Amino acid sequence: MADGDAHTAQIALKIKAPRATSGWVRTLRSLPIVPTSILLFVLVLPAIAPQLLALHDPLEVHVPERLSPPVLFGGTWEYPLGTDQLGRDIYSRLVHGARGSLLVALTTIFIGGSVGVALGFVAGYFGRWLDSFLMRMVDVSLSIPMILLALTFAVALGPSFGTIILVIALSLWAHYARLVRGEVLGLRDRDYVARAKVAGASHLRIIGRHLLPNVINTITILATLQVGQVIMMEAALSFLGIGIPRPQPAWGRMISDGRQLIASEWWISFFPGMAILLVVMSLNLFGDWLRDHLDPKLRQIL
Amino acid sequence: MWWYLAKRLLQSLATLFVVSFLAFFMSRISGSPVDALLPVDAGQEEADILIAEWGLDRPLPVQYLTFLGNALQGDLGEALKWRGQSALGLVLERLPATMTLAGAAILLGLVIAVPLGVISAVKKGTWIDRVAKVIALLGQSLPEFWLGIVLIWIIAVNLGWLPTSGTGGLSHLVLPAITLSTTLVAAITRLTRSAMLDALDSEFIKLCRVKGVRERRIIWVHALRNAVSVPLTYFGVLAGAILTRTVVIETVFAWPGTGSLVIEAVLGRDFAVVQAAMIVFVLVFIAANLFVDILYAVIDPRIRVE
């Protein structure tokens, strides 16, 4: 169904004459409904106001009700998705886990993205040895396995929020730097840049006023597509026990908590995984939509 | 082509140099390297030996050179958790298991994804294309460690078709390899599909058709040969990603490779082993990329001429 919607939207976009004035209305109408609602209800709303959606305190232990099954499998509405080995409500833990995931994703993409974009501009605009040096660093950064870097940091610094943000941001910046550099290289020698120079514009003004608006769409698309990837990275790190520290509920950690009980109490691991799957899949679909909408020529690159 | 390869080799050395610097820096960042490299209950005597051996009482640049010199001789320090064993030795001992797993996943991924990508490009818009699209989307969005657990639950526990974890025959390899290959399948399917669409649209394919070459030969020989260089370009990166993911997958399936060794090392706060694993993984990644560069030149004659 979502696929159909996206398809119709694409056709609508193709038919559309030069950008209509009511662009915003059209944009909203062409939003892929299913992924957008999943994102809203599984990720964004729980992250903003978990106390409104949760039924219990995510850390509250109910020993008598431990390992009770989900509602359709012999459980009660008191714990709709069942409880874990300490009797904590899985549903409420999922709701409260969204904030950590989203927070890590937004922070790391903001930090990694800003650094990468800035370095990409420096490399593409100023060129010469700075360019070769920075691109060398990009290659190095892309060849360091993120999980091993995270494990090394975790041993050296101890696991914490700061550590995962640092590690993930370190593994993200290179993608932005490479992308922006490529775009800037293509734009740098355009006539309007030369004219701005003649008119006496400073480097900073040329970058901010004339180049940035041309690459901002590309950056936005990359950032959107990366939210899902980062949520997955964070979940993997939490699964390995070096992500979001206890007792804060995290989806990846919940999966590892239920690992040994999968044969009998499957719901402990199953639902957090479904949450990740739904959110990441929706983010991918949403990112594809955004890419098609903002910049069709990127379809090949990203 | 030789010039091209020499340049790549030089670049790889630069990468290794930076990684060694990073590894050194990490061991010093946590305060005294004596704390990072020795167990908590180590006595002053052991600390003195370590300080003497690694020159820890000398200035930092000298320490780095000592570290680099030792590393070049294959000495990355002694493991803490496994007393008396060298960190590098431990990592290398477990590497074959990891390579087997990664190799199986890559093979499986290629066998599934390349034909799937080709068919979905040829039958664009049909149900096969749609199925391929869904598979690619799922492969991109499934958390692998969770998929592994779910496969253990359904296939190993409930259906009893395959063993849940550990090593043994080929049957132990199936589930972890499938799990590990999902992202690769997704990526290669997408890349092959779009490259095939481009290739099928090109002039030389039209010429083949005019000449009356059989359709099957056009698709699987002429078009595929031109399309395959695109997924190949990404193959080095993807192989690196696969290698990294073995850490998680090995943990899920109790596969006795480098990945599970690293996790044990992290739990035992064994910095030397984690560091050695990072350096070895980067080395393997670099080797994989060089291999791809060579393969690339073999498949695509345009590179050879340049």
XYZ file of C-alpha atoms in Angstrom:
608
model
C 0.000 0.000 0.000
C 2.738 2.411 0.958
C 4.507 1.421 -2.198
C 1.447 2.336 -4.246
C 1.200 5.695 -2.519
C 4.827 6.457 -3.159
C 4.394 5.451 -6.767
C 1.374 7.695 -7.293
C 3.294 10.475 -5.621
C 6.173 10.013 -8.012
C 3.878 10.170 -11.019
C 2.195 13.259 -9.594
C 5.606 14.863 -9.223
C 6.545 14.054 -12.777
C 3.359 15.547 -14.180
C 3.650 18.654 -12.050
C 4.725 21.743 -13.974
C 7.475 24.019 -12.530
C 7.058 24.212 -8.793
C 3.495 25.237 -7.985
C 2.795 27.821 -5.302
C 0.877 25.332 -3.198
C 3.994 23.152 -2.982
C 3.695 22.582 0.717
C 0.188 21.208 0.506
C 1.251 18.835 -2.231
C 4.296 17.796 -0.236
C 2.187 16.952 2.783
C -0.318 15.083 0.649
C 2.352 12.977 -1.022
C 3.909 11.904 2.307
C 4.002 8.120 2.525
C 1.277 7.549 5.107
C 2.198 4.212 6.662
C 5.913 4.880 7.315
C 5.181 8.388 8.544
C 2.580 7.191 11.042
C 4.828 4.372 12.251
C 7.612 6.867 12.852
C 5.257 9.178 14.665
C 3.739 6.555 16.944
C 6.667 4.230 17.541
C 9.532 6.708 17.655
C 8.697 10.397 17.853
C 5.710 10.531 20.226
C 7.192 8.040 22.711
C 10.458 9.967 22.629
C 8.756 13.298 23.327
C 6.182 12.227 25.930
C 6.831 8.683 27.158
C 4.847 9.235 30.363
C 1.672 9.819 28.319
C 1.899 6.481 26.502
C 3.522 4.195 29.047
C 1.369 2.138 31.405
C 4.030 1.554 34.063
C 7.329 2.897 35.255
C 9.827 1.213 32.892
C 12.134 0.393 35.803
C 9.422 -0.771 38.212
C 9.929 -4.400 39.229
C 6.850 -6.604 39.712
C 8.262 -9.907 40.885
C 4.956 -11.835 41.123
C 4.114 -10.933 37.513
C 7.524 -11.800 36.103
C 7.659 -13.489 32.669
C 3.955 -13.037 32.049
C 3.061 -13.475 28.358
C 1.579 -10.850 25.979
C -2.150 -10.246 26.015
C -3.025 -12.479 23.059
C -0.935 -15.336 24.419
C -2.570 -15.754 27.807
C -1.521 -12.487 29.420
C -3.543 -9.534 30.661
C -4.071 -5.977 29.427
C -2.122 -4.873 32.478
C 1.033 -5.867 30.547
C 0.000 -5.871 26.861
C 3.358 -7.104 25.540
C 4.248 -9.190 28.593
C 6.936 -8.724 31.227
C 10.611 -9.633 31.472
C 12.419 -11.744 34.062
C 12.174 -8.941 36.629
C 8.502 -8.323 35.935
C 9.096 -5.049 34.152
C 6.492 -4.087 31.553
C 7.906 -4.656 28.039
C 5.515 -2.161 26.439
C 6.447 0.644 28.813
C 10.132 -0.138 28.425
C 9.740 0.063 24.638
C 8.035 3.450 24.959
C 10.761 4.783 27.224
C 13.501 3.271 25.064
C 12.529 5.407 22.061
C 13.961 8.585 23.578
C 17.473 7.155 23.966
C 17.508 5.876 20.386
C 16.258 9.118 18.896
C 18.492 11.257 21.087
C 21.622 9.314 20.143
C 20.657 9.435 16.452
C 19.962 13.171 16.394
C 23.012 14.144 18.447
C 25.491 12.015 16.522
C 24.123 13.042 13.135
C 24.191 16.691 14.184
C 27.782 16.491 15.438
C 29.124 14.148 12.744
C 27.154 15.987 10.054
C 28.343 19.467 11.055
C 31.980 18.431 11.265
C 31.767 16.462 8.027
C 30.012 19.245 6.117
C 32.503 21.841 7.344
C 35.478 19.676 6.399
C 33.858 18.824 3.071
C 33.583 22.521 2.270
C 37.167 23.136 3.307
C 38.394 20.252 1.139
C 36.256 21.045 -1.889
C 36.544 24.821 -1.792
C 40.165 25.392 -0.827
C 41.517 22.248 -2.444
C 45.275 21.598 -2.722
C 47.051 19.760 0.083
C 44.157 20.334 2.493
C 41.933 18.421 0.111
C 44.308 15.479 -0.259
C 44.913 15.383 3.482
C 41.235 15.477 4.390
C 40.267 12.898 1.800
C 43.008 10.622 3.150
C 41.455 11.016 6.598
C 38.067 10.157 5.122
C 39.490 6.917 3.710
C 41.100 6.081 7.031
C 37.909 6.779 8.918
C 35.866 4.621 6.558
C 38.276 1.705 6.960
C 38.071 1.591 10.759
C 35.388 -0.844 11.864
C 32.920 1.123 13.982
C 32.051 -1.681 16.387
C 35.700 -2.390 17.179
C 36.353 1.311 17.676
C 33.403 1.394 20.045
C 34.696 -1.648 21.921
C 38.144 -0.069 22.239
C 36.623 3.154 23.546
C 34.408 1.213 25.919
C 37.427 -0.544 27.428
C 39.543 2.614 27.566
C 36.862 5.062 28.750
C 34.080 2.877 30.094
C 30.632 2.731 28.469
C 28.558 5.901 28.714
C 26.274 8.132 26.664
C 29.248 10.302 25.776
C 31.290 7.342 24.554
C 28.671 6.059 22.105
C 27.970 9.533 20.798
C 31.675 10.104 20.243
C 32.170 6.750 18.507
C 29.136 6.991 16.230
C 29.870 10.619 15.324
C 33.433 9.566 14.500
C 32.125 6.966 12.080
C 29.620 9.337 10.428
C 31.508 12.523 9.558
C 33.453 10.995 6.665
C 30.284 10.301 4.639
C 29.260 13.972 4.810
C 32.758 15.227 4.081
C 33.056 13.063 0.973
C 29.590 13.931 -0.322
C 29.875 17.689 0.259
C 33.374 17.834 -1.195
C 32.167 16.171 -4.375
C 29.254 18.581 -4.723
C 31.403 21.631 -3.973
C 33.991 20.571 -6.547
C 31.242 20.639 -9.133
C 29.951 24.032 -8.061
C 33.180 25.866 -7.290
C 33.967 26.826 -10.868
C 30.506 27.941 -11.840
C 30.084 31.441 -13.211
C 28.025 32.768 -10.350
C 30.764 31.868 -7.877
C 33.352 33.682 -9.961
C 31.062 36.703 -10.194
C 30.475 36.721 -6.463
C 34.243 36.734 -6.041
C 34.605 39.652 -8.429
C 31.899 41.486 -6.538
C 34.115 41.209 -3.487
C 32.332 38.502 -1.541
C 34.414 36.825 1.159
C 35.089 33.068 1.137
C 32.709 32.659 4.043
C 29.968 34.529 2.206
C 30.459 32.499 -0.967
C 30.277 29.249 0.983
C 27.340 30.245 3.166
C 25.353 32.245 0.646
C 26.085 30.635 -2.696
C 27.294 27.088 -2.160
C 25.488 25.870 0.956
C 21.959 26.361 -0.459
C 22.982 24.160 -3.371
C 24.106 21.248 -1.230
C 21.651 21.522 1.654
C 19.156 19.138 0.028
C 21.788 16.486 -0.451
C 22.881 16.849 3.165
C 19.292 16.609 4.390
C 18.704 13.420 2.434
C 21.874 11.781 3.697
C 21.054 12.781 7.277
C 17.531 11.344 6.998
C 18.763 8.083 5.531
C 21.334 7.850 8.322
C 18.867 8.148 11.201
C 17.844 4.533 10.649
C 21.430 3.384 10.339
C 22.415 5.109 13.556
C 19.450 3.664 15.440
C 20.637 0.244 14.274
C 24.255 0.964 15.284
C 23.190 2.126 18.730
C 20.986 -0.954 19.125
C 23.914 -3.202 18.183
C 26.180 -1.460 20.698
C 23.510 -1.677 23.396
C 23.045 -5.338 22.521
C 26.761 -5.902 23.127
C 26.468 -4.097 26.449
C 28.486 -1.038 25.470
C 25.654 1.240 24.363
C 23.193 3.214 26.436
C 24.128 2.437 30.059
C 21.814 0.692 32.503
C 19.238 1.115 33.937
C 17.917 3.335 31.120
C 15.820 1.039 28.880
C 17.284 0.587 25.378
C 15.868 -1.562 22.578
C 19.134 -3.308 21.814
C 19.748 -4.110 25.471
C 16.195 -5.502 25.842
C 16.893 -7.934 23.001
C 20.032 -9.185 24.704
C 18.169 -9.439 28.045
C 15.711 -11.913 26.535
C 18.240 -13.831 24.450
C 18.629 -16.833 26.719
C 14.844 -17.144 27.155
C 13.925 -17.023 23.453
C 12.755 -20.641 23.376
C 10.130 -20.137 26.087
C 9.634 -16.429 26.822
C 10.109 -15.184 23.257
C 8.320 -11.869 23.760
C 11.160 -10.296 25.755
C 13.451 -10.184 22.701
C 10.833 -10.259 19.981
C 9.043 -6.946 20.516
C 12.086 -4.663 20.840
C 13.408 -6.175 17.595
C 10.080 -5.508 15.885
C 10.242 -1.912 17.102
C 13.699 -1.470 15.578
C 12.634 -3.180 12.345
C 9.510 -1.025 11.968
C 11.311 2.213 12.768
C 14.334 1.581 10.559
C 12.184 0.337 7.673
C 9.956 3.407 7.923
C 12.972 5.680 8.040
C 14.348 4.027 4.915
C 11.041 4.452 3.075
C 10.743 8.019 4.315
C 14.301 8.770 3.244
C 13.635 7.317 -0.209
C 10.569 9.489 -0.510
C 12.491 12.569 0.572
C 15.263 11.799 -1.888
C 12.848 11.371 -4.779
C 11.078 14.516 -3.712
C 14.032 16.813 -3.113
C 16.550 15.586 -5.617
C 15.708 12.924 -8.186
C 19.220 12.904 -9.616
C 20.558 11.516 -6.344
C 18.707 8.246 -6.863
C 21.869 6.721 -8.265
C 24.278 7.955 -5.620
C 22.656 7.219 -2.277
C 47.763 -0.609 -13.709
C 50.908 -1.331 -11.678
C 51.243 2.332 -10.925
C 47.636 2.371 -9.799
C 48.163 -0.606 -7.491
C 51.373 0.871 -6.058
C 49.492 4.047 -5.245
C 46.747 2.079 -3.505
C 49.340 0.157 -1.516
C 50.965 3.377 -0.367
C 47.592 4.757 0.665
C 46.910 1.599 2.650
C 50.176 2.033 4.514
C 49.163 5.583 5.412
C 45.846 4.249 6.721
C 47.633 1.662 8.844
C 49.914 4.345 10.233
C 46.963 6.482 11.339
C 45.231 3.454 12.856
C 48.374 2.560 14.809
C 48.508 6.119 16.082
C 44.856 5.914 17.085
C 45.405 2.622 18.877
C 48.357 4.085 20.739
C 46.423 7.190 21.619
C 43.506 5.120 22.949
C 45.726 3.138 25.280
C 47.025 6.400 26.737
C 43.735 8.289 26.863
C 42.375 6.358 29.821
C 45.124 7.661 32.084
C 48.099 5.499 32.846
C 48.642 2.743 30.260
C 49.778 0.581 33.157
C 46.148 0.524 34.318
C 44.915 -0.257 30.814
C 47.406 -3.026 30.144
C 47.665 -4.715 33.548
C 45.068 -6.485 35.659
C 43.737 -4.631 38.696
C 45.474 -6.958 41.141
C 48.891 -6.690 39.456
C 51.785 -5.906 41.771
C 54.424 -3.199 41.465
C 56.880 -5.751 40.088
C 54.711 -6.565 37.083
C 54.132 -2.861 36.526
C 57.893 -2.268 36.533
C 58.445 -4.994 33.949
C 55.778 -3.481 31.709
C 57.191 0.016 32.142
C 60.656 -1.181 31.194
C 59.474 -3.252 28.232
C 57.314 -0.545 26.674
C 59.442 2.411 27.799
C 56.528 3.922 29.674
C 58.771 6.203 31.727
C 60.043 7.938 28.591
C 58.454 10.845 26.681
C 55.311 10.138 24.594
C 56.872 10.324 21.096
C 59.510 7.800 22.170
C 56.754 5.609 23.611
C 54.901 5.760 20.321
C 57.997 4.736 18.371
C 58.549 1.835 20.781
C 54.924 0.813 20.298
C 55.263 1.070 16.518
C 58.526 -0.881 16.523
C 57.005 -3.632 18.631
C 53.869 -3.682 16.473
C 55.940 -4.078 13.300
C 57.571 -7.104 14.873
C 54.140 -8.527 15.611
C 54.222 -7.696 19.307
C 51.005 -5.981 20.337
C 51.380 -6.745 24.002
C 50.339 -9.560 26.245
C 46.750 -10.539 26.906
C 45.466 -9.852 30.410
C 42.641 -12.281 30.570
C 44.639 -15.118 29.023
C 47.895 -14.768 30.950
C 51.113 -15.480 29.132
C 49.616 -15.396 25.635
C 50.338 -12.702 23.102
C 47.364 -10.571 22.114
C 48.112 -10.868 18.415
C 48.516 -14.642 18.661
C 45.104 -15.002 20.277
C 43.462 -12.895 17.586
C 45.162 -14.772 14.734
C 44.272 -18.111 16.282
C 40.577 -17.235 16.134
C 40.701 -15.469 12.754
C 40.110 -18.554 10.537
C 36.718 -19.191 12.149
C 35.709 -15.600 11.478
C 36.964 -15.730 7.908
C 35.024 -18.946 7.294
C 31.845 -17.312 8.538
C 32.423 -14.098 6.590
C 33.355 -16.052 3.449
C 30.235 -18.196 3.678
C 28.083 -15.095 4.142
C 29.684 -13.321 1.181
C 29.295 -16.390 -1.037
C 25.679 -16.847 0.012
C 25.009 -13.155 -0.495
C 26.439 -13.146 -4.010
C 24.670 -16.356 -5.027
C 21.324 -14.908 -3.947
C 21.725 -11.232 -4.737
C 23.355 -11.128 -8.177
C 20.743 -13.320 -9.933
C 17.973 -11.582 -7.984
C 19.234 -8.169 -9.060
C 19.583 -9.273 -12.680
C 16.144 -10.865 -12.831
C 14.441 -7.923 -11.163
C 16.086 -5.557 -13.657
C 15.056 -7.709 -16.633
C 11.532 -8.199 -15.320
C 11.221 -4.630 -14.120
C 7.816 -3.839 -12.650
C 6.664 -7.444 -12.313
C 6.024 -9.337 -9.100
C 9.611 -10.621 -9.041
C 10.884 -7.071 -9.083
C 8.534 -6.211 -6.232
C 9.658 -9.234 -4.194
C 13.288 -8.217 -4.755
C 12.439 -4.710 -3.581
C 10.844 -6.025 -0.372
C 13.826 -8.317 0.263
C 16.206 -5.396 -0.212
C 14.178 -3.210 2.130
C 13.976 -5.917 4.797
C 17.678 -6.672 4.513
C 18.432 -3.008 5.060
C 16.117 -2.670 8.026
C 16.445 -5.936 9.980
C 18.625 -5.724 13.064
C 20.906 -8.693 12.403
C 21.441 -9.757 15.982
C 17.691 -9.930 16.430
C 17.223 -11.838 13.189
C 19.790 -14.334 14.456
C 17.899 -14.843 17.701
C 14.581 -15.208 15.872
C 16.111 -17.761 13.471
C 17.459 -19.727 16.439
C 14.013 -19.616 18.004
C 12.062 -20.697 14.900
C 14.420 -22.913 12.911
C 16.689 -24.388 15.552
C 14.434 -24.623 18.609
C 10.891 -25.027 17.232
C 11.559 -26.870 13.993
C 14.794 -28.498 15.152
C 16.281 -28.387 11.650
C 19.643 -26.896 12.576
C 21.791 -26.596 15.684
C 21.245 -23.474 17.800
C 24.861 -22.404 18.187
C 28.498 -23.400 18.479
C 30.619 -25.178 15.902
C 30.661 -28.591 14.335
C 29.803 -29.501 10.780
C 28.471 -27.399 7.986
C 25.056 -27.335 9.653
C 26.415 -25.023 12.340
C 27.471 -22.542 9.690
C 24.081 -22.173 7.986
C 22.176 -19.941 10.400
C 24.998 -17.513 11.208
C 25.907 -17.227 7.514
C 22.299 -16.495 6.527
C 22.027 -13.896 9.273
C 25.275 -12.242 8.331
C 24.438 -12.124 4.628
C 21.159 -10.160 4.899
C 22.640 -6.676 4.579
C 24.900 -7.819 1.790
C 21.958 -9.344 -0.100
C 20.030 -6.090 0.230
C 22.901 -3.916 -0.943
C 24.083 -6.134 -3.808
C 20.537 -6.691 -5.089
C 19.905 -2.963 -5.283
C 23.265 -2.187 -6.850
C 23.054 -5.013 -9.395
C 19.523 -4.044 -10.347
C 20.302 -0.408 -11.071
C 23.556 -1.248 -12.853
C 21.759 -3.850 -14.988
C 19.049 -1.353 -15.891
C 21.734 1.018 -17.133
C 23.591 -1.708 -19.006
C 20.469 -3.075 -20.696
C 19.660 0.408 -21.899
C 23.031 0.947 -23.575
C 23.997 1.027 -27.245
C 26.064 -2.159 -27.316
C 23.130 -4.206 -26.032
C 20.991 -2.793 -28.841
C 23.713 -3.840 -31.240
C 23.680 -7.364 -29.776
C 19.932 -7.505 -30.301
C 20.273 -6.304 -33.884
C 22.910 -8.951 -34.479
C 20.460 -11.542 -33.204
C 22.338 -12.697 -30.119
C 20.152 -14.891 -27.932
C 18.408 -12.901 -25.197
C 19.724 -15.139 -22.434
C 23.292 -14.574 -23.616
C 22.724 -10.820 -23.855
C 21.530 -10.655 -20.253
C 23.889 -13.037 -18.485
C 27.041 -12.448 -20.502
C 27.089 -9.067 -22.206
C 25.004 -6.924 -19.866
C 26.045 -8.579 -16.607
C 29.731 -8.293 -17.374
C 29.326 -4.558 -17.743
C 27.006 -4.180 -14.804
C 29.030 -6.217 -12.334
C 31.733 -3.611 -11.862
C 29.281 -1.390 -9.986
C 28.523 -3.790 -7.107
C 32.200 -4.715 -7.187
C 33.225 -1.124 -6.417
C 31.234 -1.327 -3.223
C 32.377 -4.835 -2.467
C 35.443 -3.760 -0.503
C 33.329 -1.550 1.734
C 30.692 -4.243 2.102
C 33.300 -6.863 2.987
C 34.545 -4.559 5.724
C 31.019 -4.127 7.008
C 30.551 -7.909 7.031
C 33.751 -8.358 8.999
C 32.607 -5.839 11.593
C 29.226 -7.485 11.894
C 30.804 -10.848 12.680
C 31.459 -9.422 16.160
C 27.735 -9.265 16.864
C 26.738 -12.405 14.983
C 29.451 -14.523 16.614
C 28.165 -13.415 19.993
C 24.623 -14.470 19.097
C 25.627 -17.898 17.748
C 28.557 -18.546 20.142
C 30.777 -18.887 17.075
C 34.394 -19.166 18.282
C 35.923 -16.475 16.071
C 37.715 -13.200 16.639
C 34.421 -11.417 17.273
C 33.470 -13.458 20.303
C 37.082 -13.244 21.485
C 36.835 -9.453 21.410
C 33.635 -9.471 23.427
C 35.248 -11.749 26.022
C 38.209 -9.376 26.060
C 35.935 -6.368 26.594
C 34.216 -8.066 29.509
C 37.645 -8.829 30.986
C 38.780 -5.250 30.209
C 41.642 -6.697 28.172
C 42.774 -3.688 26.191
C 45.672 -5.363 24.405
C 43.435 -7.992 22.775
C 40.801 -5.477 21.666
C 43.522 -3.295 20.205
C 45.141 -6.219 18.396
C 41.747 -7.214 16.965
C 41.137 -3.701 15.705
C 44.490 -3.615 13.939
C 43.999 -7.079 12.417
C 40.503 -6.175 11.198
C 41.795 -3.008 9.564
C 44.530 -5.066 7.911
C 42.003 -7.561 6.559
C 39.818 -4.711 5.363
C 42.748 -3.134 3.525
C 43.700 -6.493 1.991
C 40.100 -7.018 0.840
C 40.095 -3.613 -0.821
C 43.382 -4.244 -2.579
C 42.017 -7.582 -3.782
C 38.946 -5.806 -5.136
C 41.153 -3.275 -6.909
C 43.005 -6.082 -8.656
C 39.803 -7.947 -9.482
C 38.371 -4.728 -10.805
C 41.275 -4.313 -13.184
C 40.885 -7.906 -14.350
C 37.161 -7.569 -15.044
C 37.110 -4.050 -16.440
C 39.719 -3.595 -19.193
C 39.285 0.188 -19.115
C 41.133 0.324 -15.768
C 44.006 -1.745 -17.140
C 44.573 0.630 -20.021
C 44.576 3.672 -17.777
